[in-house]
């Protein structure tokens, strides 16, 4: 059978492509494609065009061919632990693909999952990210702890696999996923496909893992009817069956409407308030969500790299997996990450360096030295420190990670600003190893982005950081620095919705006069009553530094009373110090005013967390 | 006490400020709560009004106002604190405290005002209380430095007649103290004093909280100054109540009393005008507290409480007539003033350099541009004065021309003081042109909320451009009083400048000419709304004309009248004619 223009609805170009492809396919691929195409039709019903790339395959439910009757297991459980929503989104995709195979899927956030159900599970798939110093995300904490405790039940016979999300620039890359993977095996589980550890450009590896899981399941499958049950944190946890046109893989080129510094003259900080148009994009968001921004690298840095390597900036290189090309300068500007060094990068770089020192550094015995080296250094340092190089522009694709998007908590309510999204971006700038370093995205936004420019963005839903469903519930929001951004969204939204619950914001920064982000917005909200209370701590205005947690402790009794009244607590901002100290303050308050021991107070807080009344968006 | 009212006080509903004072419970209002509010660095308007009585008001850096609004930041609110120093006298220890506070809570500089007070600028709300406490610990106060009460009483620092200074200064202190508000609110709010609110109501019937002022204080500020002829440095005719020391046989025998002066007016409103105080007689020193108190109570009872811009004492007198006032005063005193005695004023400016007083001690008058005590490039005035304060055993005297006198220096310390001044590049003033030495300006932009144009930041630049013209005309050493204010409220007493500028809008001024050199005649509007180029084009031929055609000893203010540039103002009420 040969497809012709005359015997098909295709154009000659399409016919040629199809005819080129079909003879190369295996039986499995042909049946897979059959299922894929029927799902593709469903998905694209609401869209204009969805380019089919390798990346995008994972965005589409993976479907077993209808005509092939195979052994399909009755049940699969998918648990996710997600902070920013990536693991959750991928879990949703996996669920859809399995469901399309006719499998009954239980999809749940880890902290919502009743562990006594584990014994009934056939297949268990875990998707989890890692944070800070190898820590699980908030909604994975209790499950992680349970599984690693003596109480954990044996899991003999359970088939599992783990997808770990992380960032190779951190020491404990994908540690939480690795924890789960080894512990599930220890408890008697059987890996159906190997764990995949994803770096920040996770799309391809994640898609690969989802495909592997589907293959593993389908090969063991028996035919049944399908039924998906979800058991997730809140109504909004529903996975998206339909991805919007614009996504992480297909960002919207959004016009920048406003870009101004929120810090007053004389401040040692620079925080940009960026207003972005969503007009005609079809993109929507709700309070708590984030915007992913694809930045551009600093042209000065790119030019220095090129000049150091004595490359022709116009030399054409292949960038995308599909053979897209661009000049090496553009590739370095838009496509590759050049400001972060990771262990894998250094290992790969050995092959291109004529300096013995690099080989020594990546030697397994020199882990500490390597960790110390990569800290606050970038590609330019690497290239300067280990000369000479034999690297050619074409080698970039093997060496470098893709430039990842940077997520920013949304600072506006779509109800208050139709067709707009606002971001609060603090410029990262510091001196290290005798050079000034800048955050890629924040530097781009602060130094080069002007109103009228187009910025590639997508919306990243964050179901784990949502205002209470009941508008009467009191909210306590703790958001120093740029951590205050989502609370502007929360409060604007509450104002638009006419929410009647009390609200209390704790804010802090360095100096009252220059660093009180959105001061006049809060003043207005206090005046109209959308915000009931605002307590502030400015650390550098007084001889002794004061922080938000001190303000909370000062009002401990009232904070406790609010909690007793059903308040939801939200924390956004720095994870390492602030979120930790705020949590300690909360436990202290609960202990002191609830007459509880520290352990019981901590359990009270965990209980709140499980009820979704203690949510964090920390980074 | 008052058994007849010859005239009715002016009617009309009381202004909202009057209502506020009435409800403020003797200047408390909600100041304590507003100061504790952490969300704004400012105060609500009503509390800001009350705060003035406590010696401070809210300002904001107007250079930053627009950009901060865009940045979603409130205005850069900050507070000006004014310290009451009767006669401008402070001890070296007090000087050091003020100097330290300028760094700790202020903008790193001190300002000497045209009424011989210290001003600290840029104090944040959170630091107000501590700053005021520190000031009080140094035995100074900010109470009644502003507000509708009698202000800091001025007197001539007098480097020549050192024996007289002591006596006149004593009366300046007595007047300040006697007329200070008595409310415990100041103590309560700033100095953590015991609240006496509870007992207040019971006591009120028995003990009047404010025996002189009553619940609503005065309709407007009230200014008192004492001049010692031949110097009229304090501009005695600009005061609500002016006292002119009468010296006979080297003894202070009493004071001539002048009443009803004042500088402020409103652009475009001819019901407001500057006015000179008029003489009503002579009193012996022991009776001036009585005269001052009764004068204040007359203004309290008859001043306009409906329209604030017509509330100053000068309007009360002009409305009812000087004779009415004298009668009323005599009634309240129960005795009559004597006839005014002769005296002569020769000038209003300061005399720079070292002068030995009759007590054998030395006094140095230093030129201070716009009264700003700050360190500049190669001119470390503030440092020099700090170092001098550390070794000085006499006192410091702020002059009415915003200059500074280092007073009562021992002969043995004179050299050390000179050395310090030299070390920090400070000249006493004679190296500056006579025009610059006689210049006076208010703070204006960026901190003063009333300013419509620059003053302190601009007048030196304008003088830079006028000096070559004077030099060319050969009259660089001719003293001409030049004054500039950012608005018509008149802090730098522009209506008494031989050449004066009152701000209209950024870069534009009304130009006035023809005031009396010794402060005895008001100036007259000559050009409206002109910028720098017009100012220079206007003054150049006039200065050249003056250089050529002036009579022997004729001052510029007199010359422009004789030659017809302007007509003489004989009474404030025809200032606008």
XYZ file of C-alpha atoms in Angstrom, chain B:
577
model
C -10.538 91.515 83.539
C -12.137 92.500 80.287
C -15.119 94.603 81.189
C -15.927 96.076 77.838
C -15.577 95.052 74.245
C -15.285 98.012 71.982
C -15.356 95.865 68.888
C -16.773 92.483 68.054
C -14.283 89.767 67.170
C -14.553 88.828 63.514
C -17.246 86.223 62.934
C -17.520 83.292 60.587
C -17.394 79.595 61.273
C -14.142 78.397 62.803
C -11.706 76.816 60.361
C -11.116 73.064 60.568
C -7.795 73.699 62.263
C -9.700 75.483 65.046
C -11.998 72.488 65.360
C -8.981 70.217 65.448
C -7.309 72.203 68.212
C -10.516 72.184 70.192
C -10.860 68.428 69.923
C -7.177 67.690 70.354
C -7.333 67.579 74.140
C -4.553 70.100 74.534
C -2.476 68.997 71.536
C -2.696 65.246 71.999
C -4.988 64.249 69.144
C -4.176 60.771 67.921
C -0.466 61.507 67.715
C 0.575 58.553 69.826
C -1.359 56.111 67.637
C -0.241 57.715 64.396
C 3.386 57.637 65.464
C 3.056 53.925 66.190
C 1.633 53.112 62.749
C 4.377 51.182 60.949
C 2.763 51.109 57.545
C 3.310 54.735 56.733
C 6.249 56.976 57.474
C 3.831 59.879 57.516
C 1.061 61.220 59.689
C -2.549 61.993 58.865
C -3.075 65.661 58.081
C -4.773 66.425 61.391
C -1.992 64.971 63.490
C 0.556 66.748 61.363
C -1.173 70.006 62.234
C -0.912 69.184 65.898
C 2.661 68.019 65.559
C 3.645 71.585 64.676
C 2.924 72.669 68.232
C 5.408 70.018 69.288
C 8.066 71.601 67.111
C 7.973 69.441 64.061
C 6.234 68.969 60.820
C 6.061 66.397 58.197
C 7.721 67.063 54.901
C 8.600 64.884 51.983
C 11.459 64.963 49.570
C 9.710 66.559 46.655
C 12.547 65.671 44.293
C 11.443 62.045 44.751
C 7.702 62.490 44.905
C 6.686 61.665 41.330
C 9.051 58.802 40.780
C 8.083 57.233 44.095
C 4.432 57.416 43.227
C 5.154 55.358 40.117
C 7.184 52.958 42.188
C 4.151 52.316 44.381
C 5.954 53.915 47.285
C 4.450 56.626 49.419
C 6.212 60.007 49.397
C 9.565 60.058 51.136
C 8.079 61.368 54.376
C 10.448 62.872 56.826
C 10.211 65.311 59.644
C 11.701 68.680 60.263
C 12.430 69.286 63.914
C 12.887 72.831 65.135
C 14.607 73.502 68.398
C 13.708 76.465 70.545
C 16.784 78.487 71.400
C 15.723 81.889 72.756
C 17.990 84.541 71.302
C 19.764 81.767 69.384
C 22.014 80.944 72.310
C 23.262 77.433 72.904
C 26.063 75.954 74.953
C 28.924 74.011 73.374
C 27.486 70.838 74.939
C 24.137 71.525 73.294
C 25.889 72.223 70.021
C 27.562 68.827 70.177
C 24.243 67.090 70.825
C 22.628 68.781 67.849
C 25.641 67.953 65.718
C 25.430 64.306 66.682
C 21.675 64.137 66.078
C 22.179 65.530 62.589
C 24.212 62.455 61.736
C 22.277 59.953 63.725
C 18.754 60.839 62.686
C 18.997 63.750 60.278
C 20.498 64.327 56.876
C 23.957 65.077 58.192
C 23.528 68.825 58.352
C 22.036 71.422 60.656
C 20.208 74.493 59.621
C 20.205 77.786 61.418
C 16.877 79.455 60.830
C 16.058 83.100 60.214
C 14.556 83.072 63.705
C 17.688 81.890 65.472
C 16.581 78.311 65.921
C 18.163 75.009 64.959
C 16.465 72.873 62.373
C 17.108 69.203 61.807
C 15.791 67.823 58.549
C 15.083 64.329 57.341
C 14.159 62.693 60.642
C 12.123 59.543 60.047
C 8.950 59.017 62.009
C 10.388 56.104 63.948
C 13.272 58.274 65.130
C 11.246 61.330 66.115
C 10.694 60.332 69.712
C 14.299 59.421 70.394
C 15.515 62.586 68.725
C 13.163 64.726 70.787
C 14.223 62.915 73.928
C 17.877 63.538 73.150
C 17.143 67.208 72.522
C 15.339 67.499 75.848
C 18.131 65.737 77.645
C 20.399 68.495 76.386
C 18.032 70.942 78.123
C 16.584 72.161 74.877
C 13.047 71.733 73.671
C 11.065 71.610 70.476
C 7.795 72.532 72.199
C 6.170 75.519 70.530
C 8.909 75.860 67.928
C 6.031 75.849 65.448
C 2.251 76.014 65.802
C -0.303 78.641 66.750
C 1.594 79.889 69.772
C 4.354 82.327 70.587
C 7.521 81.096 68.903
C 11.178 81.230 69.735
C 11.834 84.777 70.969
C 14.607 86.452 69.035
C 17.235 88.827 70.268
C 20.357 90.434 68.965
C 23.489 88.343 69.661
C 25.321 91.582 70.095
C 29.050 91.108 69.966
C 29.731 94.719 70.952
C 27.600 95.457 73.991
C 28.321 92.247 75.833
C 26.899 93.576 79.082
C 23.614 94.442 77.413
C 23.381 91.083 75.705
C 23.134 89.294 79.003
C 20.188 91.403 80.057
C 18.334 91.348 76.765
C 18.915 87.608 76.412
C 17.476 87.141 79.887
C 14.237 88.791 78.778
C 14.141 86.725 75.587
C 14.316 83.601 77.726
C 11.709 84.919 80.143
C 9.315 85.711 77.324
C 9.817 82.299 75.706
C 9.173 80.486 78.949
C 6.283 82.657 80.024
C 4.437 82.140 76.769
C 5.238 78.449 76.316
C 2.224 76.122 76.234
C 1.666 74.413 79.546
C -0.058 71.256 78.286
C 1.466 68.035 79.625
C 0.861 66.443 76.198
C 4.423 67.111 75.077
C 5.833 65.367 78.078
C 3.452 62.464 77.721
C 3.965 61.827 74.038
C 7.705 62.324 73.733
C 9.253 61.982 77.149
C 7.215 59.062 78.455
C 5.746 61.323 81.063
C 2.915 60.199 83.305
C -0.462 60.468 81.689
C -2.427 63.089 83.513
C -5.524 62.734 81.417
C -7.525 61.068 84.158
C -7.159 63.854 86.621
C -7.382 66.495 83.957
C -11.102 66.953 83.891
C -11.430 67.377 87.602
C -8.526 69.760 87.705
C -9.663 71.739 84.761
C -12.275 73.573 86.737
C -9.727 74.576 89.311
C -6.477 74.904 87.386
C -6.562 76.198 83.851
C -4.368 73.877 81.698
C -3.447 76.746 79.414
C -3.965 79.931 81.436
C -2.793 82.162 78.607
C -3.884 80.268 75.522
C -6.990 78.335 76.500
C -8.176 75.258 74.636
C -7.726 76.503 71.106
C -4.442 78.381 71.469
C -3.886 81.323 69.118
C -5.506 81.776 65.723
C -2.043 81.736 64.163
C 1.654 81.812 65.020
C 2.926 84.719 67.077
C 6.431 86.111 66.756
C 8.369 88.190 69.244
C 11.812 89.697 68.802
C 14.057 92.121 70.650
C 16.339 94.466 68.736
C 19.232 96.387 70.195
C 19.939 99.532 68.173
C 21.797 100.389 66.091
C 21.337 96.865 64.776
C 17.980 95.777 63.497
C 19.288 92.325 62.653
C 16.162 90.639 63.968
C 13.945 92.735 61.723
C 11.928 94.045 64.623
C 9.254 95.451 62.311
C 8.521 91.990 60.950
C 7.480 90.740 64.392
C 3.974 90.458 65.780
C 5.389 92.001 68.888
C 8.720 93.793 68.594
C 10.770 95.211 71.404
C 13.465 97.768 70.816
C 15.969 98.026 73.627
C 16.391 101.572 74.865
C 19.791 102.210 76.333
C 20.493 105.356 78.249
C 23.835 106.013 79.850
C 24.914 102.467 78.961
C 21.998 101.048 80.904
C 18.985 99.161 79.581
C 16.080 101.305 80.721
C 13.302 99.532 78.860
C 11.834 98.779 75.475
C 9.903 100.564 72.836
C 7.013 98.334 71.840
C 6.000 97.800 68.197
C 3.081 95.608 67.167
C 1.458 94.022 64.158
C 4.271 93.172 61.789
C 4.439 90.080 59.631
C 5.774 88.908 56.287
C 3.394 86.282 54.984
C 0.949 86.710 52.161
C -0.717 84.628 49.478
C -0.036 85.102 45.794
C -2.982 86.692 44.084
C -4.876 87.500 47.271
C -4.684 91.184 48.094
C -6.433 90.663 51.423
C -3.068 89.271 52.494
C 0.043 91.425 52.630
C 3.278 91.965 54.511
C 3.070 94.582 57.159
C 5.466 96.436 59.426
C 4.963 96.647 63.151
C 3.987 100.055 64.479
C 5.186 101.738 67.609
C 2.822 102.032 70.556
C 5.081 103.295 73.372
C 7.694 102.385 75.895
C 7.801 100.036 78.899
C 10.354 99.294 81.555
C 11.863 95.777 81.474
C 9.951 94.488 84.493
C 6.685 95.056 82.664
C 7.352 93.410 79.301
C 6.067 89.972 80.323
C 2.779 91.595 81.247
C 2.642 93.511 77.964
C 3.467 90.392 75.964
C 0.907 88.264 77.777
C -1.897 90.808 77.368
C -1.005 91.363 73.706
C -1.195 87.615 73.130
C -4.564 87.383 74.853
C -5.973 90.189 72.718
C -4.930 88.314 69.593
C -6.354 85.143 71.155
C -9.731 86.841 71.612
C -9.910 88.969 68.463
C -7.848 87.131 65.855
C -9.591 85.682 62.824
C -10.326 82.011 63.551
C -12.351 81.526 60.415
C -9.827 82.247 57.668
C -6.300 81.179 58.534
C -4.571 83.318 55.954
C -6.095 86.379 57.588
C -5.454 85.220 61.120
C -2.113 86.815 61.907
C -2.055 89.590 64.485
C -1.276 92.226 61.847
C -4.718 91.721 60.304
C -6.386 91.934 63.708
C -4.760 95.304 64.285
C -5.405 96.571 60.785
C -9.014 95.465 61.018
C -9.732 97.281 64.270
C -7.116 99.990 64.202
C -4.022 100.637 66.227
C -5.867 102.947 68.639
C -8.344 100.239 69.463
C -5.510 97.889 70.220
C -3.730 100.344 72.489
C -6.946 101.024 74.377
C -7.646 97.344 74.733
C -4.105 96.694 75.894
C -4.246 99.492 78.443
C -7.533 98.105 79.701
C -6.107 94.657 80.128
C -2.903 95.940 81.701
C -4.633 98.361 83.990
C -1.898 100.865 83.248
C -0.607 102.804 80.263
C 2.550 102.576 78.230
C 4.860 105.580 78.261
C 5.685 107.501 75.121
C 8.206 105.810 72.819
C 11.792 106.929 73.242
C 14.273 107.891 70.529
C 16.699 105.388 68.974
C 18.379 104.841 65.612
C 18.702 101.706 63.483
C 21.552 101.569 61.004
C 21.444 98.148 59.431
C 19.991 94.684 59.528
C 23.011 92.625 58.492
C 25.623 90.987 60.678
C 29.108 92.330 61.280
C 31.609 89.591 60.475
C 34.890 88.789 62.117
C 36.317 89.149 65.601
C 34.993 91.762 68.002
C 36.079 92.238 71.576
C 33.195 92.757 73.934
C 33.097 95.017 76.953
C 33.683 91.980 79.148
C 37.072 91.505 77.505
C 36.049 88.339 75.708
C 36.123 87.820 71.981
C 33.194 87.169 69.684
C 33.541 85.819 66.190
C 30.690 86.162 63.714
C 30.980 83.600 60.943
C 29.231 83.789 57.625
C 27.116 80.672 57.051
C 25.594 80.365 53.614
C 21.827 79.941 53.975
C 22.397 78.900 57.563
C 23.475 75.465 56.466
C 25.962 73.814 58.792
C 27.448 71.107 56.615
C 30.771 69.886 55.376
C 31.678 70.683 51.806
C 34.675 70.089 49.612
C 37.605 71.887 51.283
C 35.151 73.693 53.528
C 34.460 71.544 56.567
C 32.267 73.979 58.456
C 30.456 71.372 60.463
C 33.622 69.584 61.502
C 35.296 72.855 62.392
C 32.401 73.879 64.631
C 32.289 70.467 66.257
C 35.980 70.702 67.089
C 35.536 74.235 68.361
C 32.574 73.160 70.507
C 34.815 70.607 72.160
C 37.183 73.271 73.449
C 34.877 76.269 73.654
C 33.944 77.648 77.073
C 31.652 80.452 75.960
C 28.520 79.955 73.906
C 27.231 79.808 70.343
C 24.744 82.359 69.071
C 22.626 81.829 66.000
C 22.009 85.154 64.328
C 18.820 86.349 62.691
C 20.695 86.387 59.397
C 21.392 82.667 59.677
C 24.983 83.230 60.622
C 26.797 82.006 63.672
C 28.588 83.783 66.431
C 31.147 81.990 68.516
C 30.715 84.112 71.588
C 32.686 84.848 74.732
C 35.937 83.295 73.605
C 38.766 83.672 76.094
C 41.680 85.599 74.688
C 43.800 82.514 75.294
C 41.422 80.321 73.218
C 41.150 82.747 70.325
C 44.209 81.355 68.579
C 42.970 77.775 68.923
C 39.598 78.704 67.429
C 41.301 80.480 64.553
C 43.548 77.500 63.949
C 40.624 75.108 63.776
C 38.774 77.332 61.344
C 41.817 77.533 59.169
C 42.428 73.810 59.380
C 38.958 73.104 58.035
C 38.952 75.828 55.448
C 36.392 78.107 57.080
C 36.663 81.851 56.522
C 34.718 84.185 58.738
C 32.983 85.845 55.863
C 34.764 89.001 54.870
C 36.188 87.248 51.810
C 32.684 86.917 50.408
C 31.070 89.714 48.497
C 28.874 92.084 50.480
C 25.900 90.852 48.484
C 26.517 87.241 49.453
C 27.096 88.119 53.100
C 23.780 89.947 53.219
C 21.806 87.222 51.478
C 18.984 85.393 53.177
C 16.992 82.428 51.914
C 14.552 79.868 53.236
C 14.881 76.090 52.831
C 12.241 75.666 50.102
C 12.750 72.664 47.830
C 13.083 69.778 48.207
C 11.672 69.407 51.702
C 9.342 72.335 52.307
C 5.788 71.473 51.358
C 4.919 75.087 50.629
C 7.741 75.896 48.231
C 6.817 76.757 44.666
C 10.403 77.369 43.590
C 13.959 76.866 44.799
C 15.539 79.192 47.357
C 18.423 77.847 49.455
C 19.671 75.674 46.602
C 19.432 78.424 44.020
C 20.204 81.816 45.574
C 23.993 81.144 45.756
C 23.981 80.397 42.022
C 22.120 83.591 41.255
C 24.577 85.548 43.369
C 27.437 83.944 41.398
C 25.930 85.594 38.345
C 25.277 88.958 39.964
C 28.712 89.366 41.506
C 30.523 90.029 38.197
C 27.980 92.742 37.450
C 28.607 94.389 40.813
C 32.336 93.975 40.362
C 32.224 95.549 36.934
C 30.222 98.417 38.365
C 32.831 98.733 41.123
C 30.401 98.186 44.003
C 31.245 94.652 45.114
C 31.723 95.890 48.653
C 28.422 97.726 48.748
C 26.017 96.008 51.123
C 22.690 95.236 49.477
C 20.171 93.036 51.238
C 19.079 90.288 48.893
C 16.513 87.727 49.963
C 14.784 84.771 48.383
C 11.926 82.540 49.470
C 10.255 79.624 47.743
C 6.779 80.884 48.596
C 5.130 84.066 49.854
C 4.984 82.955 53.476
C 8.161 84.878 53.912
C 10.470 82.823 56.119
C 13.479 84.783 54.867
C 11.561 88.056 55.292
C 11.638 88.982 51.591
C 9.335 91.946 52.051
C 12.264 93.551 53.854
C 14.830 92.788 51.145
C 16.236 95.621 49.080
C 16.188 93.071 46.305
C 13.842 90.169 46.941
C 12.488 87.158 45.117
C 9.402 85.205 46.013
C 8.893 81.888 44.212
C 5.917 81.495 41.889
C 6.717 78.253 40.081
C 9.899 76.309 39.365
C 12.477 78.793 38.088
C 10.069 81.741 38.220
C 9.969 84.498 40.786
C 8.247 87.711 41.586
C 10.879 90.383 42.054
C 10.549 93.056 44.745
C 12.614 96.176 45.280
C 12.978 99.093 47.606
C 12.897 97.875 51.197
C 14.680 99.962 53.767
C 18.250 98.963 54.505
C 17.599 98.991 58.228
C 14.352 97.074 57.918
C 12.013 100.020 58.253
C 10.269 99.945 54.884
C 8.604 97.185 52.884
C 9.631 96.324 49.359
C 7.439 96.691 46.306
C 6.648 94.299 43.479
C 8.706 95.241 40.422
C 8.510 92.297 38.014
C 6.238 89.288 38.008
C 7.012 85.690 37.221
C 10.474 86.084 35.743
C 13.276 83.574 35.292
C 17.013 83.915 35.696
C 17.743 85.605 32.378
C 15.098 88.254 32.990
C 16.315 88.726 36.547
C 19.832 89.434 35.360
C 18.730 91.582 32.431
C 16.575 93.595 34.818
C 19.172 94.033 37.531
C 22.227 94.717 35.365
C 21.271 98.249 34.184
C 19.830 99.037 37.582
C 23.058 98.127 39.352
C 25.067 100.102 36.806
C 22.736 103.037 37.285
C 23.106 102.768 41.071
C 26.909 102.637 40.836
C 26.963 105.865 38.847
C 24.111 107.917 40.220
C 23.836 107.023 43.873
C 24.100 109.760 46.448
C 26.694 109.649 49.158
C 25.816 106.740 51.467
C 22.573 106.055 49.659
C 21.392 102.466 49.977
C 20.106 100.525 47.034
C 16.601 100.286 48.469
C 16.400 104.055 48.789
C 17.977 104.623 45.384
C 15.391 102.590 43.452
C 12.667 104.670 45.028
C 14.349 108.019 44.427
C 15.038 107.142 40.808
C 11.507 105.895 40.273
C 11.919 102.168 39.714
C 9.316 101.602 42.406
C 7.295 103.730 44.727
C 7.807 103.493 48.468
C 5.429 101.307 50.414
C 4.284 103.353 53.368
C 1.917 100.809 54.863
C 1.420 97.091 54.323
C -2.171 97.804 53.439
C -1.052 99.496 50.223
C 1.642 96.921 49.443
C -0.384 95.705 46.470
C -1.318 99.159 45.138
